[in-house]
CSV table of C-alpha atoms in Angstrom, one decimal:
chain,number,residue,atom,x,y,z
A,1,UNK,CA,38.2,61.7,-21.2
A,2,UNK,CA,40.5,58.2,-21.2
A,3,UNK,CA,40.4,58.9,-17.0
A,4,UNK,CA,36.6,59.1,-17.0
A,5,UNK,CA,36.4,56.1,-19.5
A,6,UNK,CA,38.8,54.0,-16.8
A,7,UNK,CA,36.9,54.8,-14.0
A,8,UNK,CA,33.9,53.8,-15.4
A,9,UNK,CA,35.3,50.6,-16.5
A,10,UNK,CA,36.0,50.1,-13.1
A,11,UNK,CA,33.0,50.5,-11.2
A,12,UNK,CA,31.8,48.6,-13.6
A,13,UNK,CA,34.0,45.9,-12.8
A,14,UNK,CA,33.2,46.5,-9.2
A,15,UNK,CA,29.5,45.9,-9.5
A,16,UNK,CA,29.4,43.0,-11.4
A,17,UNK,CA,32.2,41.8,-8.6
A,18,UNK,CA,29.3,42.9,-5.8
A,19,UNK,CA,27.0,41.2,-7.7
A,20,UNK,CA,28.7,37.9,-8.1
A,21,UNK,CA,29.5,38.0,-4.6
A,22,UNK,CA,26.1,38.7,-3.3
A,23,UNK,CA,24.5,35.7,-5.8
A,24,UNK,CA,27.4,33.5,-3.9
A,25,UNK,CA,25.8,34.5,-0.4
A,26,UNK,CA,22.6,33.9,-1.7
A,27,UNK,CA,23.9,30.1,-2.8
A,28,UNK,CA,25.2,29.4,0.2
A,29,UNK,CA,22.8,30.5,2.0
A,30,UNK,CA,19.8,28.7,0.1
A,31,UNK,CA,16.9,27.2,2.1
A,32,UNK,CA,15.3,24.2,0.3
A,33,UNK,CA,12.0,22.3,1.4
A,34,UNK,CA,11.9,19.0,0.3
A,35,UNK,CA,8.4,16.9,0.8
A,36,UNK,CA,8.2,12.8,0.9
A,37,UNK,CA,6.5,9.8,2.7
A,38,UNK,CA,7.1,7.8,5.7
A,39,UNK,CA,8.4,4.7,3.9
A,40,UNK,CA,10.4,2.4,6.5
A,41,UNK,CA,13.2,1.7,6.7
A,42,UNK,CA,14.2,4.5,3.8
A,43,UNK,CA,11.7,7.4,6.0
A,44,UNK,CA,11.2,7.0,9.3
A,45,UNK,CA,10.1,9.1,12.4
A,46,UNK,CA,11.0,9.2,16.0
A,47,UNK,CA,8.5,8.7,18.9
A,48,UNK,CA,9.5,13.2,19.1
A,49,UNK,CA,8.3,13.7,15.3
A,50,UNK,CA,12.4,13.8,14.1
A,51,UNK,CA,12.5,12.4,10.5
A,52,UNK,CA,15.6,9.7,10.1
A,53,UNK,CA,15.9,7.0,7.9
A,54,UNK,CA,18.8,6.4,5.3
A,55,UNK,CA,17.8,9.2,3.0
A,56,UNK,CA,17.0,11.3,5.7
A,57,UNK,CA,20.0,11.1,6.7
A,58,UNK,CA,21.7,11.5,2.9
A,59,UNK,CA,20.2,14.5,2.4
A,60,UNK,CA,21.2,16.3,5.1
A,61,UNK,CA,24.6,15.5,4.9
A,62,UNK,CA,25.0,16.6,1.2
A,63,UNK,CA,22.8,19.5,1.9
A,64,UNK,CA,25.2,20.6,4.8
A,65,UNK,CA,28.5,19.9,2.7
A,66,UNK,CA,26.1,22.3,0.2
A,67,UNK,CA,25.8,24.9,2.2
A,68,UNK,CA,22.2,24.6,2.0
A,69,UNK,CA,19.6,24.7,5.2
A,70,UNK,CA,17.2,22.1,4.3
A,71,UNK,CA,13.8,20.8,5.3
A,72,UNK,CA,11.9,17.6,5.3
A,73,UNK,CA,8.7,17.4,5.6
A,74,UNK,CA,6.1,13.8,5.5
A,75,UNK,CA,2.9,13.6,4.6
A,76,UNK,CA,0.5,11.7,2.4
A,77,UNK,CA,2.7,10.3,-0.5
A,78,UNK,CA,-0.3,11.3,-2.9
A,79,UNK,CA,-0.3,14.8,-1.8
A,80,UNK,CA,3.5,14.8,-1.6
A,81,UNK,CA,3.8,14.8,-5.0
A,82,UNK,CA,1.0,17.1,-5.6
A,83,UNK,CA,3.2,19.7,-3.9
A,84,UNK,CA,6.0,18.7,-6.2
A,85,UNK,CA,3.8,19.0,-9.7
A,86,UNK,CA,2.6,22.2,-8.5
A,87,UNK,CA,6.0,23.7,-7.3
A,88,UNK,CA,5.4,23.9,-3.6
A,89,UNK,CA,8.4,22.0,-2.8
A,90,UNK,CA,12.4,22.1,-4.6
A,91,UNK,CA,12.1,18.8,-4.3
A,92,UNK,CA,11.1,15.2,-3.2
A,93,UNK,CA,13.0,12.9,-0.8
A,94,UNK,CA,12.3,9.4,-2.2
A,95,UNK,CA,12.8,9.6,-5.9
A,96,UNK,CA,13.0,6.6,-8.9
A,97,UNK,CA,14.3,7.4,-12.2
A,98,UNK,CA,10.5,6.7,-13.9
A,99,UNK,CA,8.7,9.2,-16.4
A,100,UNK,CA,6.3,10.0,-13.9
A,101,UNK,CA,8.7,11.6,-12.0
A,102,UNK,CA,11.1,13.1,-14.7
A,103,UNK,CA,8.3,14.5,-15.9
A,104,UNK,CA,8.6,17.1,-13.7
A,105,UNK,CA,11.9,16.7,-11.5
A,106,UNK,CA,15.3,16.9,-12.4
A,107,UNK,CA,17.1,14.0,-11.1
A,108,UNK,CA,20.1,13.2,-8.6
A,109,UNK,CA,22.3,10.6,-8.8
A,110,UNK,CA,21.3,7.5,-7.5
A,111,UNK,CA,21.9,6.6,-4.0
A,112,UNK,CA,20.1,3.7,-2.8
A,113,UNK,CA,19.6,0.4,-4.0
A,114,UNK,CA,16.7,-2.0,-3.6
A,115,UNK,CA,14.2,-4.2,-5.9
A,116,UNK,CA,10.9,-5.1,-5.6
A,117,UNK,CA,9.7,-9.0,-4.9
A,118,UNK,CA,6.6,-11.3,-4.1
A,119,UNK,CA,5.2,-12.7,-0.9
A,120,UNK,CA,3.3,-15.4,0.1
A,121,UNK,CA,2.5,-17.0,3.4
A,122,UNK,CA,5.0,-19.4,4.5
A,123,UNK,CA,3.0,-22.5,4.2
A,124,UNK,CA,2.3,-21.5,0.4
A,125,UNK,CA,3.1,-24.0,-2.0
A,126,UNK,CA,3.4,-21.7,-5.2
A,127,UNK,CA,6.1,-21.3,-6.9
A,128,UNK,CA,7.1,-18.2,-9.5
A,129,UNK,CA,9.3,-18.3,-12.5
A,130,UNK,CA,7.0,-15.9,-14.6
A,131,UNK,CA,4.5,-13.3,-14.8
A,132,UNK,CA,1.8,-16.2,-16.1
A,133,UNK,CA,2.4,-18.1,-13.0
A,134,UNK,CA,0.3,-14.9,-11.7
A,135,UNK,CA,-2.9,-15.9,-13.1
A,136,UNK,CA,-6.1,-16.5,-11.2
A,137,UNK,CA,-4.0,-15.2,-8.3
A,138,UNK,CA,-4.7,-12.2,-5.8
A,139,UNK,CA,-1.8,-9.8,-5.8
A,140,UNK,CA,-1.8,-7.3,-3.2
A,141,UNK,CA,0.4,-3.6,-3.2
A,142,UNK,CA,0.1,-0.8,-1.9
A,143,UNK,CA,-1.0,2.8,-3.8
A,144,UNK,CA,-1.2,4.8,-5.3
A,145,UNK,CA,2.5,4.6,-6.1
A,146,UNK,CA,5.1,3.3,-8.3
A,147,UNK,CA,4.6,0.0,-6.4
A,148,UNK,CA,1.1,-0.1,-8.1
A,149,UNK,CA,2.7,1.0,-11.2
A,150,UNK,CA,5.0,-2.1,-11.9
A,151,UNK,CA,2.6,-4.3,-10.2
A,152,UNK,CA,0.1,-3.6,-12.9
A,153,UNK,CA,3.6,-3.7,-15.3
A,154,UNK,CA,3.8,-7.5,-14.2
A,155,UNK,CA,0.7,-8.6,-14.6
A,156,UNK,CA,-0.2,-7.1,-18.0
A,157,UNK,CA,-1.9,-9.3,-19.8
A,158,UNK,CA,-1.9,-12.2,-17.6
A,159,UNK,CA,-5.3,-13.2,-17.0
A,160,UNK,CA,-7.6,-13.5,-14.2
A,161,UNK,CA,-5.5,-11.4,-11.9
A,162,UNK,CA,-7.8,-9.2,-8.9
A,163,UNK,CA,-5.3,-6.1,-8.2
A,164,UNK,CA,-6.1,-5.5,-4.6
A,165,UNK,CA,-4.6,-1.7,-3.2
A,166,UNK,CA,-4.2,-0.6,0.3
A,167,UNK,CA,-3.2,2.5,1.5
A,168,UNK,CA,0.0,1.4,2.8
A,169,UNK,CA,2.7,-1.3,2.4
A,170,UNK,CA,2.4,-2.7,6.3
A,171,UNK,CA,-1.6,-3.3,5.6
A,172,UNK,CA,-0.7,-5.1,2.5
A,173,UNK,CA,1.8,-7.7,4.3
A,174,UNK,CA,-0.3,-7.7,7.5
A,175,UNK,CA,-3.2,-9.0,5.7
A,176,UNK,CA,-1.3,-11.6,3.8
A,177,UNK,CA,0.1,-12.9,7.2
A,178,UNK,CA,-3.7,-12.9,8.7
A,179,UNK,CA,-5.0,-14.8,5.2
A,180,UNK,CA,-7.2,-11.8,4.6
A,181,UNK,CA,-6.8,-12.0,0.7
A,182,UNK,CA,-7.6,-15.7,0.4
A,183,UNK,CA,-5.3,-19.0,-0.6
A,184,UNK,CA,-4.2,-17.8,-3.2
A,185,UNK,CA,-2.9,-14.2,-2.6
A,186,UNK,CA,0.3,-12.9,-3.4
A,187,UNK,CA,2.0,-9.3,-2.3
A,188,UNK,CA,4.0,-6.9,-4.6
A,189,UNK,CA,6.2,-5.5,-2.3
A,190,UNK,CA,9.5,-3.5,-2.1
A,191,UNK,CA,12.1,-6.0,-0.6
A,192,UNK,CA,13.6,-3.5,2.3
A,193,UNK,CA,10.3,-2.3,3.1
A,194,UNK,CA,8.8,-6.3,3.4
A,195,UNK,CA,11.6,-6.9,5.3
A,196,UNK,CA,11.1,-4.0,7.8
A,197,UNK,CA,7.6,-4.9,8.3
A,198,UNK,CA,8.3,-8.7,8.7
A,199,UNK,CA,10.9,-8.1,11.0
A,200,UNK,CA,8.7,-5.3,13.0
A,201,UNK,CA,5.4,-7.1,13.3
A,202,UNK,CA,6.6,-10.3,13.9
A,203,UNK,CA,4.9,-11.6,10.3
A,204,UNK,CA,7.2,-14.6,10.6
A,205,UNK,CA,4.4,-16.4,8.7
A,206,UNK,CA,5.4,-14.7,5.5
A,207,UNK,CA,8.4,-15.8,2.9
A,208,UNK,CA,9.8,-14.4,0.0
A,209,UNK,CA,8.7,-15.9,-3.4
A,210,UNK,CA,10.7,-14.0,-6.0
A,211,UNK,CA,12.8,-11.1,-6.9
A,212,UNK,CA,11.0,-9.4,-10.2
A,213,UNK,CA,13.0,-6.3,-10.6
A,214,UNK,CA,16.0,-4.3,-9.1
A,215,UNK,CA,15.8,-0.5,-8.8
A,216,UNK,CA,17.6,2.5,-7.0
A,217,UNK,CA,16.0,5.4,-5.3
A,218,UNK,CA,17.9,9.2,-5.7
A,219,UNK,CA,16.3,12.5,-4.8
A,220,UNK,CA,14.4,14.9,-7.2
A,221,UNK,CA,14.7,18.4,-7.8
A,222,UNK,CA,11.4,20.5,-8.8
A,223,UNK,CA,11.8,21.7,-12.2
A,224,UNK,CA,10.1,24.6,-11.8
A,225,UNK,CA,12.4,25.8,-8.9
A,226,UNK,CA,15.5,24.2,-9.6
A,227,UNK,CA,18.3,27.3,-9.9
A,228,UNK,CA,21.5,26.6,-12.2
A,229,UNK,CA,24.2,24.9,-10.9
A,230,UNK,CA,21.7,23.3,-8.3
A,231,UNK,CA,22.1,19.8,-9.4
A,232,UNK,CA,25.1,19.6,-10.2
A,233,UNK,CA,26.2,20.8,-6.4
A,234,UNK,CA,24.2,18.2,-4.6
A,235,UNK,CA,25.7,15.8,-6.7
A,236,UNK,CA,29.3,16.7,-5.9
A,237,UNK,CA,28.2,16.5,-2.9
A,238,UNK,CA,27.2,13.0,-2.9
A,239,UNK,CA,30.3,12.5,-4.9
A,240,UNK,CA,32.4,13.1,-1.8
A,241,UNK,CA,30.4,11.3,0.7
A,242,UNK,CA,30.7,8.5,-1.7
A,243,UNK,CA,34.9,8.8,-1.5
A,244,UNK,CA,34.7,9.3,2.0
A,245,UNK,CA,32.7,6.4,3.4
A,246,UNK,CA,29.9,8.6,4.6
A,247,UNK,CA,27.0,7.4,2.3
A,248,UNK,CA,27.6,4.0,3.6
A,249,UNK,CA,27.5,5.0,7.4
A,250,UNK,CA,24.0,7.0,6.8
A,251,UNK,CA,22.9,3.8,5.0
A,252,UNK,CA,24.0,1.2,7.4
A,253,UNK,CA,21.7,1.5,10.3
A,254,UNK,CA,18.7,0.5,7.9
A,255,UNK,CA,20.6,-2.4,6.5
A,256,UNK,CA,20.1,-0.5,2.7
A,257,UNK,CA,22.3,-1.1,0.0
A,258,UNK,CA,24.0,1.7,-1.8
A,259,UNK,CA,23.8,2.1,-5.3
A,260,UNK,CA,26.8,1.9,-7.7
A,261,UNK,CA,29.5,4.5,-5.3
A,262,UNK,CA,32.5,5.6,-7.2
């Protein structure tokens, strides 16, 4: 009777032993599909379709050192997250730490940092030292996004303000440099994007009016289909990219700041 107790006690043993092992495979074996925007110089595509860009490039690296086969694909940043809130995707590429997004992503750590400014043609006398030096002006951003978001954030309450939104962030700066808003126009812009597009269209006519608010960009996870211990891998794996000097190779080819390494 004790001999057919042991032996049971042992396969026992031996299928929760399979069965951890086989969950292990499964791990390391995991295929996520992550969906975002082309967002220059953070997202970019090749002349072939090949997505780059600094947290392009992140991801793959920490999904490699994960053990994880992962997939980007762009599309409409509006439909993008769409296919977050509905869980068609594990997760978004291009990520702030906002309520609109916690709402239904679990967060990485931070990765990137950036802020968002103003822009005025270079010939503009305006200056800014507040949200009220805003009023009666045009602002221009592009949406919807969190760059409409904190534009509207600014401007609440200041009066006289038209909110003008394009469809993306090169239409906004491009019709600033071409006067298209008027005198008296003003673009909300994220500063490594602005600078991209400045640099890339030649929009030398353009200058920097302020910095309003600094901000990091990290990767979110789909609630919905986030497994256990998910997170918390892709964040080690960051960890050691960090120690190693890998985050700021991927980053430096788009001139991107990291955020805080240690």
């Amino acid at each position: 009777m004790r001999g057919g107790q042991t032996n049971l006690r042992l396969w026992a043993g031996l299928l929760l032993a399979c069965a951890g092992a086989q969950a292990q495979a499964q791990a390391a074996s995991r295929e996520l599909y992550f969906v975002t925007q082309l967002f220059p110089p953070f997202i970019t595509q090749s002349a072939d379709g090949k997505l780059d860009g600094a947290l392009v490039a992140i991801l793959r690296e920490a999904c490699r050192r994960a053990d994880w086969n992962c997939k980007v694909q762009a599309m409409v940043w509006k439909r993008a997250l769409l296919t977050v809130s509905q869980g068609g995707a594990d997760g978004l590429v291009l990520a702030q730490d906002a309520p609109e997004r916690r709402a239904v992503m679990e967060l990485s750590k931070p990765v990137l940092a950036s802020s968002y400014g103003l822009y005025v043609k270079a010939d503009s006398a305006m200056r800014y030292r507040q949200p009220a030096d805003l009023a009666g002006k045009t602002l221009a951003v592009y949406g919807p996004s969190l760059s409409q978001i904190n534009s509207e954030r600014l401007v609440q309450g200041v009066a006289g303000v038209n909110l003008t939104v394009e469809l993306d962030p090169e239409t906004v700066l491009r019709k600033l440099g071409a006067g298209r808003y008027g005198h008296n126009a003003v673009a909300f812009s994220n500063d490594d994007v602005a600078r991209y597009w400045i640099k890339r269209d030649g929009l030398g006519n353009l200058r920097k009016l302020a910095e309003v608010k600094p901000l990091t960009y990290l990767y979110g996870f789909t609630r919905s289909r986030v497994k256990p211990g998910m997170l918390e891998t892709f964040n080690r794996a960051l960890d050691s990219m960090c120690r190693d000097g890998s985050l700021a190779r991927l980053a430096a080819p788009s001139g991107i700041r990291l955020a805080t390494c240690r």
